[in-house]
Coordinates of C-alpha atoms in Angstrom, one line a residue:
Chain T
M1 CA 68.0 -13.7 30.9
I2 CA 67.1 -17.3 31.7
S3 CA 70.0 -17.6 34.2
R4 CA 68.7 -14.4 35.9
L5 CA 65.3 -16.0 36.2
N6 CA 66.8 -19.1 37.7
E7 CA 68.8 -17.0 40.2
R8 CA 65.6 -15.2 41.2
I9 CA 63.7 -18.5 41.6
Q10 CA 66.5 -19.8 43.9
A11 CA 66.6 -16.5 45.9
T12 CA 62.9 -16.4 46.5
G13 CA 62.3 -20.2 46.7
A14 CA 59.3 -19.5 44.5
P15 CA 59.1 -20.9 40.9
I16 CA 56.1 -18.7 40.5
V17 CA 55.0 -16.1 38.1
V18 CA 52.0 -13.9 38.8
G19 CA 49.8 -13.4 35.8
L20 CA 48.7 -9.8 35.7
D21 CA 45.6 -10.4 33.6
P22 CA 43.2 -7.8 35.1
M23 CA 39.5 -7.9 34.2
L24 CA 37.4 -5.0 35.4
G25 CA 35.4 -7.5 37.5
F26 CA 38.5 -8.2 39.6
I27 CA 39.1 -4.6 40.5
P28 CA 37.7 -3.3 43.8
E29 CA 35.1 -0.6 43.8
Q30 CA 37.4 2.0 45.4
I31 CA 39.9 1.8 42.6
L32 CA 37.3 1.8 39.8
G33 CA 35.6 4.8 41.5
N34 CA 38.7 6.8 41.7
A35 CA 39.8 6.1 38.1
F36 CA 36.3 6.9 36.8
A37 CA 36.1 10.1 38.9
Q38 CA 39.3 11.2 37.2
Y39 CA 38.8 10.0 33.6
G40 CA 35.1 9.1 33.4
E41 CA 33.8 5.7 32.4
T42 CA 36.1 5.7 29.4
L43 CA 38.9 3.6 28.0
E44 CA 41.3 5.9 29.8
G45 CA 39.3 5.3 33.0
A46 CA 39.5 1.6 32.6
A47 CA 43.2 1.7 31.8
E48 CA 43.9 3.8 34.9
A49 CA 41.9 1.4 37.1
V50 CA 43.9 -1.6 35.6
W51 CA 47.2 0.2 36.3
Q52 CA 46.3 1.2 39.9
F53 CA 45.1 -2.4 40.6
N54 CA 48.3 -3.9 39.2
K55 CA 50.4 -1.4 41.2
G56 CA 48.7 -2.4 44.4
I57 CA 49.4 -6.1 43.7
V58 CA 53.0 -5.6 42.6
D59 CA 53.8 -3.5 45.7
A60 CA 52.3 -6.3 47.8
V61 CA 54.1 -9.3 46.3
Y62 CA 57.2 -8.2 44.5
D63 CA 59.6 -9.4 47.2
L64 CA 58.1 -12.9 47.1
I65 CA 58.4 -13.8 43.4
P66 CA 60.8 -13.7 40.5
A67 CA 58.5 -12.7 37.7
V68 CA 55.2 -11.4 36.5
K69 CA 53.3 -12.2 33.3
P70 CA 51.0 -9.5 32.0
Q71 CA 48.6 -10.9 29.4
I72 CA 48.5 -8.2 26.7
A73 CA 45.0 -9.1 25.5
M74 CA 43.6 -7.8 28.7
Y75 CA 45.1 -4.4 28.0
E76 CA 44.7 -4.4 24.2
Q77 CA 40.9 -4.8 24.7
F78 CA 40.9 -1.2 26.0
G79 CA 42.7 0.1 22.9
I80 CA 45.5 2.6 23.1
P81 CA 45.0 3.6 26.7
G82 CA 44.9 0.0 27.7
L83 CA 48.2 -0.7 25.9
A84 CA 49.7 2.3 27.6
A85 CA 48.7 0.7 30.9
F86 CA 50.5 -2.5 29.7
A87 CA 53.7 -0.5 29.0
K88 CA 53.5 1.3 32.3
T89 CA 53.0 -2.0 34.1
V90 CA 56.0 -3.6 32.4
Q91 CA 58.2 -0.7 33.3
Y92 CA 57.0 -0.5 36.9
C93 CA 57.5 -4.2 37.5
R94 CA 61.0 -4.0 36.1
S95 CA 61.7 -1.0 38.4
K96 CA 60.8 -3.3 41.3
G97 CA 63.3 -5.9 40.2
L98 CA 60.8 -8.3 38.7
L99 CA 61.4 -10.1 35.5
V100 CA 58.5 -9.5 33.0
I101 CA 57.2 -12.2 30.7
G102 CA 55.0 -10.5 28.1
D103 CA 52.3 -13.0 27.4
I104 CA 51.8 -11.8 23.8
K105 CA 51.6 -15.1 21.9
R106 CA 52.8 -13.4 18.7
G107 CA 54.0 -15.3 15.7
D108 CA 54.3 -14.2 12.1
I109 CA 56.9 -14.5 9.4
G110 CA 60.2 -12.9 8.5
S111 CA 60.3 -9.1 8.8
T112 CA 56.9 -9.2 10.6
S113 CA 58.1 -11.5 13.4
A114 CA 61.2 -9.4 13.5
A115 CA 59.1 -6.3 14.1
Y116 CA 57.2 -8.0 17.0
A117 CA 60.5 -9.2 18.5
S118 CA 62.1 -5.8 18.2
G119 CA 59.1 -4.0 19.7
H120 CA 58.8 -6.3 22.6
L121 CA 62.3 -7.7 23.4
G122 CA 64.7 -5.6 21.3
K123 CA 65.2 -2.2 19.9
V124 CA 64.0 -0.2 16.9
Q125 CA 66.0 2.4 15.1
V126 CA 64.5 5.8 14.2
G127 CA 67.0 8.0 12.4
K128 CA 70.0 8.2 14.7
N129 CA 68.2 7.0 17.8
T130 CA 67.3 3.6 19.2
F131 CA 64.3 2.8 21.4
A132 CA 63.2 -0.2 23.3
P133 CA 59.4 0.3 23.0
F134 CA 57.9 -2.3 25.4
D135 CA 61.1 -3.9 26.7
E136 CA 59.8 -7.1 28.4
D137 CA 62.4 -9.6 29.5
F138 CA 60.6 -12.6 27.9
A139 CA 57.7 -13.1 25.5
T140 CA 55.5 -16.0 24.5
V141 CA 55.5 -17.1 20.9
N142 CA 53.2 -19.2 18.7
P143 CA 55.0 -21.8 16.6
Y144 CA 52.3 -22.6 13.9
L145 CA 54.3 -20.8 11.2
G146 CA 57.5 -22.8 11.8
T147 CA 61.1 -21.7 11.9
D148 CA 60.5 -18.6 9.8
G149 CA 58.2 -17.3 12.5
V150 CA 60.4 -18.2 15.5
K151 CA 63.9 -17.5 14.2
P152 CA 63.6 -13.7 14.2
F153 CA 62.6 -13.8 17.9
I154 CA 65.7 -15.9 18.7
D155 CA 67.9 -13.5 16.8
V156 CA 66.6 -10.6 18.9
C157 CA 66.9 -12.7 22.1
R158 CA 70.6 -13.4 21.3
E159 CA 71.3 -9.7 20.5
N160 CA 69.6 -8.4 23.6
G161 CA 70.0 -11.1 26.2
K162 CA 66.2 -11.8 26.3
G163 CA 64.2 -15.0 26.2
I164 CA 61.0 -16.6 24.7
F165 CA 58.6 -19.3 25.7
I166 CA 57.1 -21.2 22.7
L167 CA 53.6 -22.6 22.9
V168 CA 54.0 -26.4 22.9
K169 CA 51.0 -27.9 24.7
T170 CA 48.6 -25.3 26.0
S171 CA 46.5 -25.7 29.1
N172 CA 43.0 -25.4 27.6
P173 CA 40.5 -28.3 27.1
S174 CA 40.6 -28.2 23.3
S175 CA 44.4 -27.9 23.0
G176 CA 44.4 -31.5 21.8
E177 CA 42.4 -30.8 18.7
F178 CA 45.6 -30.1 16.8
Q179 CA 48.4 -30.4 19.3
D180 CA 47.7 -34.1 20.2
R181 CA 47.3 -35.4 16.7
I182 CA 49.6 -38.2 15.8
I183 CA 52.4 -37.6 13.3
D184 CA 54.8 -40.5 12.6
G185 CA 53.7 -42.1 15.8
K186 CA 54.1 -39.1 18.0
P187 CA 51.8 -36.2 18.9
L188 CA 52.3 -32.8 17.3
Y189 CA 53.3 -31.3 20.7
E190 CA 56.3 -33.6 20.9
L191 CA 57.3 -32.6 17.4
V192 CA 57.1 -28.9 18.5
G193 CA 58.9 -29.8 21.7
K194 CA 61.7 -31.3 19.6
M195 CA 61.9 -28.1 17.5
V196 CA 62.0 -26.0 20.7
D197 CA 65.1 -28.1 21.8
E198 CA 66.7 -27.6 18.4
W199 CA 66.0 -23.9 18.1
G200 CA 67.2 -23.4 21.7
A201 CA 70.6 -25.0 21.1
D202 CA 72.0 -21.8 19.5
C203 CA 70.8 -19.5 22.3
M204 CA 72.2 -20.9 25.6
D205 CA 72.6 -18.9 28.8
G206 CA 74.4 -21.2 31.1
E207 CA 72.8 -24.6 31.5
Y208 CA 69.5 -23.4 30.1
S209 CA 68.4 -22.0 26.8
E210 CA 66.8 -18.6 26.2
V211 CA 64.2 -20.6 24.3
G212 CA 61.7 -22.1 26.7
A213 CA 58.3 -23.7 26.3
V214 CA 54.7 -23.3 27.5
V215 CA 53.2 -26.6 28.7
G216 CA 49.9 -26.6 30.7
A217 CA 49.7 -27.8 34.3
T218 CA 46.5 -29.5 33.3
Y219 CA 48.5 -32.1 31.3
P220 CA 51.2 -33.5 33.7
E221 CA 51.8 -36.7 31.8
M222 CA 52.6 -34.8 28.7
G223 CA 54.7 -32.5 30.8
R224 CA 56.8 -35.5 31.9
V225 CA 57.5 -36.5 28.3
L226 CA 58.2 -32.9 27.2
R227 CA 60.6 -32.4 30.2
D228 CA 62.8 -35.2 28.7
I229 CA 62.4 -34.0 25.1
M230 CA 63.5 -30.4 26.0
P231 CA 66.2 -30.8 28.6
K232 CA 67.6 -27.3 28.1
A233 CA 64.2 -25.5 28.2
C234 CA 62.6 -23.7 31.1
I235 CA 58.9 -24.6 31.0
L236 CA 56.4 -21.9 31.7
V237 CA 53.4 -23.7 33.2
P238 CA 50.0 -22.1 33.1
G239 CA 46.8 -23.7 34.3
Y240 CA 47.6 -23.9 38.0
G241 CA 44.8 -23.0 40.4
A242 CA 41.7 -21.6 38.6
Q243 CA 42.2 -23.9 35.5
G244 CA 42.5 -27.0 37.7
G245 CA 46.2 -27.9 38.1
S246 CA 47.5 -28.5 41.7
G247 CA 50.9 -28.7 43.4
K248 CA 51.4 -32.5 42.8
D249 CA 50.6 -32.1 39.1
L250 CA 53.6 -29.8 38.8
I251 CA 56.3 -32.3 39.7
P252 CA 56.9 -33.7 36.2
F253 CA 57.7 -30.2 34.9
F254 CA 60.7 -29.6 37.1
R255 CA 64.2 -31.0 36.8
K256 CA 65.7 -32.8 39.7
D257 CA 67.5 -29.6 40.8
G258 CA 64.2 -27.9 41.4
L259 CA 64.6 -25.6 38.5
G260 CA 63.4 -25.9 34.9
A261 CA 59.9 -24.7 35.4
I262 CA 58.0 -21.6 36.5
V263 CA 54.3 -21.9 37.3
N264 CA 51.9 -19.1 36.5
S265 CA 48.8 -18.2 38.4
S266 CA 46.7 -15.3 37.4
R267 CA 43.1 -15.2 38.7
G268 CA 44.1 -17.3 41.7
I269 CA 46.4 -14.5 42.9
I270 CA 45.1 -11.3 41.5
A271 CA 41.4 -12.0 42.3
A272 CA 42.2 -13.8 45.6
W273 CA 40.1 -11.3 47.5
K274 CA 37.0 -12.6 45.7
Q275 CA 37.6 -16.2 46.8
E276 CA 35.8 -17.4 49.9
K277 CA 39.2 -18.4 51.4
Y278 CA 40.5 -14.9 51.4
A279 CA 37.2 -13.0 51.7
S280 CA 38.1 -11.7 55.2
Y281 CA 40.6 -9.3 53.6
G282 CA 37.9 -7.4 52.0
A283 CA 38.1 -5.1 48.9
E284 CA 40.3 -2.5 50.6
A285 CA 43.0 -5.1 51.4
Y286 CA 42.8 -6.9 48.1
A287 CA 46.5 -6.8 47.6
D288 CA 47.1 -8.4 51.0
A289 CA 44.9 -11.2 49.9
S290 CA 47.1 -11.6 46.8
R291 CA 50.1 -11.8 49.0
A292 CA 48.6 -14.5 51.1
A293 CA 47.7 -16.4 48.0
V294 CA 51.2 -16.2 46.7
I295 CA 52.5 -17.6 50.0
A296 CA 50.0 -20.4 49.9
M297 CA 51.0 -21.2 46.3
R298 CA 54.7 -21.2 47.2
E299 CA 54.0 -23.6 50.1
D300 CA 51.9 -25.9 47.9
I301 CA 54.6 -26.1 45.3
Q302 CA 57.5 -26.4 47.8
S303 CA 55.8 -29.3 49.6
A304 CA 55.0 -31.1 46.4
L305 CA 58.6 -30.8 45.2
T306 CA 60.0 -31.9 48.6
L307 CA 57.8 -35.0 48.6
S308 CA 58.7 -35.9 45.0
Chain N
M1 CA 30.7 -8.5 6.7
I2 CA 31.8 -11.1 4.1
S3 CA 28.8 -10.3 1.8
R4 CA 29.9 -6.6 1.9
L5 CA 33.4 -7.7 1.0
N6 CA 32.0 -9.7 -1.9
E7 CA 29.9 -6.7 -3.1
R8 CA 32.9 -4.5 -3.0
I9 CA 35.0 -7.1 -4.9
Q10 CA 32.3 -7.2 -7.6
A11 CA 32.0 -3.4 -7.8
T12 CA 35.7 -2.8 -8.2
G13 CA 36.5 -5.9 -10.2
A14 CA 39.5 -6.3 -7.9
P15 CA 39.8 -9.2 -5.5
I16 CA 42.7 -7.3 -4.0
V17 CA 43.7 -6.2 -0.6
V18 CA 46.5 -3.8 -0.1
G19 CA 48.8 -4.7 2.8
L20 CA 49.6 -1.6 4.7
D21 CA 52.8 -3.0 6.3
P22 CA 55.0 0.1 6.3
M23 CA 58.7 -0.2 7.1
L24 CA 60.7 3.1 7.5
G25 CA 62.8 2.1 4.5
F26 CA 59.7 2.3 2.2
I27 CA 58.9 5.8 3.2
P28 CA 60.1 8.7 1.0
E29 CA 62.5 11.2 2.4
Q30 CA 60.1 14.1 2.3
I31 CA 57.6 12.3 4.5
L32 CA 60.3 11.2 7.0
G33 CA 61.8 14.7 7.0
N34 CA 58.5 16.4 7.8
A35 CA 57.6 13.9 10.5
F36 CA 61.0 14.1 12.2
A37 CA 61.0 17.9 11.9
Q38 CA 57.7 17.9 13.9
Y39 CA 58.4 15.1 16.4
G40 CA 62.1 14.5 16.2
E41 CA 63.7 11.1 15.5
T42 CA 61.4 9.5 18.0
L43 CA 58.7 6.8 18.2
E44 CA 56.2 9.6 17.7
G45 CA 58.2 10.7 14.6
A46 CA 58.3 7.2 13.1
A47 CA 54.5 6.8 13.8
E48 CA 53.7 10.1 12.1
A49 CA 55.8 9.2 9.1
V50 CA 54.0 5.8 8.9
W51 CA 50.6 7.5 9.1
Q52 CA 51.3 10.1 6.5
F53 CA 52.8 7.5 4.2
N54 CA 49.7 5.3 4.6
K55 CA 47.3 8.3 4.0
G56 CA 49.1 9.1 0.8
I57 CA 48.6 5.5 -0.5
V58 CA 45.0 5.2 0.7
D59 CA 44.1 8.5 -1.0
A60 CA 45.6 7.2 -4.2
V61 CA 44.1 3.7 -4.3
Y62 CA 40.9 3.7 -2.3
D63 CA 38.6 3.8 -5.3
L64 CA 40.2 0.8 -6.9
I65 CA 40.1 -1.8 -4.1
P66 CA 37.7 -3.3 -1.6
A67 CA 40.0 -3.6 1.4
V68 CA 43.2 -3.0 3.1
K69 CA 45.2 -5.2 5.5
P70 CA 47.3 -3.3 8.0
Q71 CA 49.9 -5.6 9.6
I72 CA 49.8 -4.6 13.3
A73 CA 53.4 -5.8 13.9
M74 CA 54.7 -3.0 11.8
Y75 CA 53.0 -0.5 14.1
E76 CA 53.5 -2.3 17.3
Q77 CA 57.3 -2.2 16.8
F78 CA 57.0 1.6 17.4
G79 CA 55.3 1.1 20.8
I80 CA 52.3 3.1 21.8
P81 CA 52.7 5.9 19.2
G82 CA 52.9 3.1 16.5
L83 CA 49.8 1.5 17.7
A84 CA 48.0 4.9 17.7
A85 CA 49.1 5.2 14.0
F86 CA 47.5 1.7 13.5
A87 CA 44.2 2.8 15.0
K88 CA 44.3 6.1 13.0
T89 CA 45.0 4.2 9.8
V90 CA 42.1 1.8 10.5
Q91 CA 39.6 4.6 11.1
Y92 CA 40.9 6.6 8.1
C93 CA 40.5 3.6 5.7
R94 CA 37.0 3.0 7.0
S95 CA 36.1 6.6 6.4
K96 CA 37.1 6.2 2.8
G97 CA 34.7 3.2 2.4
L98 CA 37.4 0.5 2.6
L99 CA 37.0 -2.7 4.6
V100 CA 39.8 -3.2 7.0
I101 CA 41.4 -6.6 7.7
G102 CA 43.5 -6.3 10.9
D103 CA 46.4 -8.7 10.3
I104 CA 46.8 -9.4 14.0
K105 CA 47.2 -13.2 14.0
R106 CA 46.0 -13.3 17.6
G107 CA 45.0 -16.5 19.3
D108 CA 44.7 -17.4 23.0
I109 CA 42.1 -19.1 25.1
G110 CA 38.7 -18.4 26.7
S111 CA 38.4 -14.9 28.2
T112 CA 41.8 -13.9 26.7
S113 CA 40.7 -14.6 23.1
A114 CA 37.4 -12.9 24.0
A115 CA 39.4 -9.8 25.0
Y116 CA 41.3 -9.7 21.7
A117 CA 38.1 -10.2 19.8
S118 CA 36.3 -7.5 21.7
G119 CA 39.1 -5.1 21.3
H120 CA 39.6 -5.6 17.6
L121 CA 36.2 -6.6 16.2
G122 CA 33.6 -5.9 19.0
K123 CA 32.9 -3.7 21.9
V124 CA 34.1 -3.4 25.5
Q125 CA 32.0 -2.2 28.4
V126 CA 33.3 0.4 30.8
G127 CA 30.7 1.3 33.4
K128 CA 27.6 2.4 31.6
N129 CA 29.5 3.1 28.3
T130 CA 30.6 0.9 25.4
F131 CA 33.5 1.4 23.1
A132 CA 34.8 -0.2 20.0
P133 CA 38.6 0.3 20.5
F134 CA 40.1 -0.8 17.2
D135 CA 37.0 -1.7 15.2
E136 CA 38.5 -3.5 12.2
D137 CA 36.0 -5.3 10.0
F138 CA 38.0 -8.6 9.9
A139 CA 40.9 -10.0 11.8
T140 CA 43.4 -12.9 11.2
V141 CA 43.4 -15.6 13.9
N142 CA 45.9 -18.4 14.8
P143 CA 44.3 -21.8 15.2
Y144 CA 47.0 -23.6 17.2
L145 CA 45.0 -23.6 20.5
G146 CA 41.9 -25.2 18.9
T147 CA 38.3 -24.4 19.3
D148 CA 38.8 -22.7 22.7
G149 CA 40.9 -20.1 21.0
V150 CA 38.7 -19.5 17.9
K151 CA 35.2 -19.7 19.3
P152 CA 35.3 -16.4 21.3
F153 CA 36.2 -14.7 18.0
I154 CA 33.3 -16.3 16.2
D155 CA 30.9 -15.2 19.0
V156 CA 32.1 -11.6 18.6
C157 CA 31.8 -11.8 14.8
R158 CA 28.2 -13.1 15.1
E159 CA 27.2 -10.3 17.6
N160 CA 28.9 -7.5 15.6
G161 CA 28.6 -8.6 12.0
K162 CA 32.4 -9.0 11.6
G163 CA 34.6 -11.7 10.2
I164 CA 37.9 -13.6 10.7
F165 CA 40.5 -15.3 8.6
I166 CA 42.1 -18.3 10.2
L167 CA 45.7 -19.3 9.4
V168 CA 45.5 -22.6 7.6
K169 CA 48.5 -22.8 5.3
T170 CA 50.8 -19.8 5.5
S171 CA 52.8 -18.5 2.6
N172 CA 56.3 -18.8 4.1
P173 CA 58.9 -21.4 3.1
S174 CA 59.0 -23.2 6.5
S175 CA 55.2 -23.3 6.9
G176 CA 55.3 -27.0 6.1
E177 CA 57.3 -27.9 9.2
F178 CA 54.1 -28.4 11.2
Q179 CA 51.3 -27.5 8.8
D180 CA 52.2 -30.2 6.2
R181 CA 52.8 -33.1 8.6
I182 CA 50.6 -36.1 7.9
I183 CA 47.9 -37.0 10.4
D184 CA 45.6 -40.0 9.6
G185 CA 46.8 -39.8 6.0
K186 CA 46.1 -36.0 5.5
P187 CA 48.3 -33.0 6.2
L188 CA 47.6 -30.9 9.3
Y189 CA 46.5 -27.9 7.1
E190 CA 43.6 -30.0 5.7
L191 CA 42.6 -30.9 9.2
V192 CA 42.6 -27.2 10.1
G193 CA 40.7 -26.4 6.9
K194 CA 38.0 -28.9 7.9
M195 CA 37.7 -27.2 11.2
V196 CA 37.4 -23.8 9.5
D197 CA 34.5 -25.3 7.5
E198 CA 32.9 -26.6 10.7
W199 CA 33.5 -23.5 12.7
G200 CA 32.1 -21.4 9.9
A201 CA 28.8 -23.2 9.6
D202 CA 27.3 -21.3 12.5
C203 CA 28.3 -17.9 11.2
M204 CA 27.0 -17.5 7.7
D205 CA 26.4 -14.3 5.9
G206 CA 24.7 -15.2 2.6
E207 CA 26.5 -17.9 0.7
Y208 CA 29.8 -17.3 2.5
S209 CA 30.8 -17.7 6.1
E210 CA 32.2 -15.0 8.3
V211 CA 34.9 -17.5 9.0
G212 CA 37.5 -17.4 6.2
A213 CA 41.0 -18.8 5.9
V214 CA 44.5 -17.7 5.1
V215 CA 46.2 -19.9 2.4
G216 CA 49.5 -18.7 0.8
A217 CA 49.6 -18.0 -3.0
T218 CA 53.0 -19.8 -2.9
Y219 CA 51.1 -23.1 -2.5
P220 CA 48.5 -23.2 -5.3
E221 CA 48.1 -27.1 -5.3
M222 CA 47.3 -27.0 -1.6
G223 CA 45.0 -24.0 -2.4
R224 CA 43.0 -26.2 -4.8
V225 CA 42.4 -28.9 -2.2
L226 CA 41.6 -26.4 0.5
R227 CA 39.1 -24.6 -1.8
D228 CA 37.1 -27.9 -1.9
I229 CA 37.4 -28.6 1.8
M230 CA 36.2 -25.1 2.7
P231 CA 33.4 -24.3 0.2
K232 CA 31.9 -21.6 2.3
A233 CA 35.1 -19.8 3.2
C234 CA 36.6 -16.8 1.6
I235 CA 40.3 -17.4 1.3
L236 CA 42.7 -14.5 2.1
V237 CA 45.7 -15.2 -0.1
P238 CA 49.1 -13.6 0.9
G239 CA 52.3 -14.2 -0.9
Y240 CA 51.5 -12.7 -4.3
G241 CA 54.2 -10.6 -5.8
A242 CA 57.2 -10.0 -3.5
Q243 CA 56.9 -13.5 -2.0
G244 CA 56.8 -15.2 -5.4
G245 CA 53.1 -15.9 -6.3
S246 CA 51.8 -14.8 -9.7
G247 CA 48.4 -14.4 -11.4
K248 CA 48.1 -17.9 -12.7
D249 CA 49.0 -19.3 -9.3
L250 CA 45.8 -17.7 -7.9
I251 CA 43.2 -19.6 -10.0
P252 CA 42.8 -22.5 -7.6
F253 CA 41.8 -20.2 -4.8
F254 CA 38.8 -18.8 -6.5
R255 CA 35.3 -20.3 -7.0
K256 CA 33.8 -20.5 -10.4
D257 CA 31.9 -17.3 -9.8
G258 CA 35.1 -15.3 -9.5
L259 CA 34.6 -14.9 -5.7
G260 CA 35.8 -16.8 -2.8
A261 CA 39.3 -15.3 -2.6
I262 CA 41.0 -12.0 -2.0
V263 CA 44.7 -11.6 -2.8
N264 CA 47.0 -9.5 -0.7
S265 CA 50.0 -7.6 -1.9
S266 CA 52.0 -5.4 0.6
R267 CA 55.4 -4.4 -0.5
G268 CA 54.6 -4.9 -4.2
I269 CA 52.1 -2.0 -3.9
I270 CA 53.2 0.2 -1.1
A271 CA 56.9 0.2 -2.0
A272 CA 56.2 0.1 -5.8
W273 CA 58.1 3.4 -6.2
K274 CA 61.3 1.6 -5.2
Q275 CA 60.9 -1.0 -8.0
E276 CA 62.7 -0.5 -11.3
K277 CA 59.4 -0.8 -13.1
Y278 CA 57.9 2.2 -11.3
A279 CA 61.1 4.2 -10.6
S280 CA 60.1 6.9 -13.0
Y281 CA 57.4 8.1 -10.6
G282 CA 60.1 9.1 -8.1
A283 CA 59.8 9.6 -4.4
E284 CA 57.4 12.5 -4.6
A285 CA 54.8 10.6 -6.6
Y286 CA 55.2 7.3 -4.6
A287 CA 51.5 7.0 -4.1
D288 CA 50.9 7.2 -7.9
A289 CA 53.3 4.4 -8.3
S290 CA 51.2 2.4 -5.8
R291 CA 48.1 3.2 -7.9
A292 CA 49.8 2.0 -11.1
A293 CA 50.9 -1.2 -9.2
V294 CA 47.3 -1.9 -8.1
I295 CA 46.0 -1.5 -11.7
A296 CA 48.7 -3.9 -13.0
M297 CA 47.9 -6.4 -10.2
R298 CA 44.1 -6.1 -11.1
E299 CA 44.9 -6.8 -14.7
D300 CA 47.2 -9.7 -13.9
I301 CA 44.5 -11.4 -11.8
Q302 CA 41.6 -10.6 -14.1
S303 CA 43.4 -12.0 -17.1
A304 CA 44.4 -15.1 -15.2
L305 CA 40.8 -15.7 -14.1
T306 CA 39.4 -15.0 -17.6
L307 CA 41.8 -17.6 -19.1
S308 CA 41.0 -20.2 -16.5

C-alpha cells in the first residue's frame, strides 16, 4: 500500500493528507440545519451533519491529494451513529480513489491488537463468510506495549497489503514528557524509531516499508534524526498549520527524492472557511475554501522542498 | 466513582473484574446457531452472538462481582454491529448494578482526547441536547503522549464523577521493551507511575484518586514498587489466570486495608466451560461454569490476602 501512496504523491505533486477531524463548530449552518431537520438534534443528526460536511470537502479536493486521515475520536464521540459516519466516510473516500489513513492510535496486546488490526485493516471470519468491517488502507498505532502490540498489526498488513504509522514523536507540547527522556544516551523516541525500522524490515513494499512513523512537524530537528534512523519508513507528519509547523519545517522529514513523508493538515483545510484568509468564500462555499487551502499548502510545501 | 468501586469490592468481598472479551471461539454452538439463524453469518450475526453470550455470563455472575471490563477491540472487530453490541453490553451491565470499565486504551491529544473522553465517560452537546454516548464508569488510557493526552480525560472525570486507569506496566511479555528502560536511574514505568500520582492529586474521591493505573499481575515485584509510588491509585491488574499470574502474585498490588487493587480475569472466567476443570458443565451451562470460576478466583485471592 505504501508504494501506491508514493505513486499518488508523485501523480498529485502533493505529499498532503487532509485530516477529516470534523467538530460541529466547523460545520456551516446550512448543513447542520438540514441534518437536524431530518434527524433532530440527536447523535444521528450530528453524524449526518459530519458526513455531509465531509462529503462536500472530499468532492472539492479529492483530485488534488493522495490521501485523507479521518480521526476516529471525532466520530466515536457521537457513539454508534458517529462511528457509522466514520465507516461511510472511509468508504466514500476510497470510492473517490483516495487512500484512507484511519487515525485510530490503537494499541493493545496479542489477540486484542489482532482484533483491532482485523477490524480496521484486515478481515474477520463469521461462519463461512469474511468481512472487512472498516477497511482503511493505513492505521496509526501506539507503541507503548512493545512488539506484542505492534506485531499483530504487521501480520495483518502483510496479509492484506495494508500499512501502519507508529507514533514515534508526537506533535503536542507535552510529547517530551516521556518520549524525550534519555535512555542509554538517546531519547526514547529514537529507541522507538529504531524499533520501527526493525519491525518494518519484514514488511517491505518496494523501497519503502508498510511500517511508517508519526513524527510531529513541530519538532523538525528530531525529524532530521529520525529520518536517518528510519530510512525505509514513510513519515506521517502532523502539526502543520494550526499546530504551528510551516513549509520550511518540513524539509528534514523528506528524503532527497521528495518522497518519504506525507504532511497532514486538519483544521487548516476543513475549517479554512472560518479563517480570515478564506472568509470571502462564506459558509455556502466552505468546500471551495478547503480547496484553496489545499492548493496553498501544496505550494508552500513544494516551494520549501525546491529551495532545500 | 472510585469510592463506589471500593464499596462494591467490600460488599462482594471480591476485588475482581470480569473481562468481557468475547471471541467467537468461546461462544457455545447453541448461541451462535440462534444468532446466525436470525441474522445470518454476518457481522450482525456475530454481534448478536457476542451480546447473548455476554448476557448469559452477566446474569450468572453479577451478584458476585463489583465490575466488568469489556475490551472494545473484541467488538470493534465486527464493525458497527459489534460496537452496538459493546454499547448494549455496557448499558446492560450498568442496569444490573455493575460498574463498567471500558478497556479502550485510547490516548490522543487536546480536543481529540477530549472527544474520546466525552464519548466514553462524559457527554456531548448536539444543539440544545446532551447525550452520554457510551457512558462507561471508567476507561483505560494510554500515556505515551504525556499530559496533553491524559488531562482531557481527567477533566471529564472530574465533571462527571468518572475514573480512568492509565497504562503503567502492561502484563505482556514484551512490555519491557520501552516500559522497563532506565531513565535517570529508574525504569520508565516508575516515571509514568509518578505522573499518575501527580495527575491523580487533583481528582480525589475520598482516600483514592479517580486516576488509577494498569499494572500486570505478571510483574509482582514491579507492582510492589508501583504500589508505593502511587499510594492514591487503585491498580487494575490484568494477567491473572490465562496470562500466568496467580493469587500469591497479587499481594503486592493491594494496600494493607485489602483495597487498592482490582484483578481482571477474562478468558479464565468467560471461557471457563472450555477448560478441563469446568468441562462437566457443558456448553449449555457455560454461564454456570463462569460463576464457578469467579467463586474459585475469589477464594484464591481471599486466601492469598489472608495469608499475607
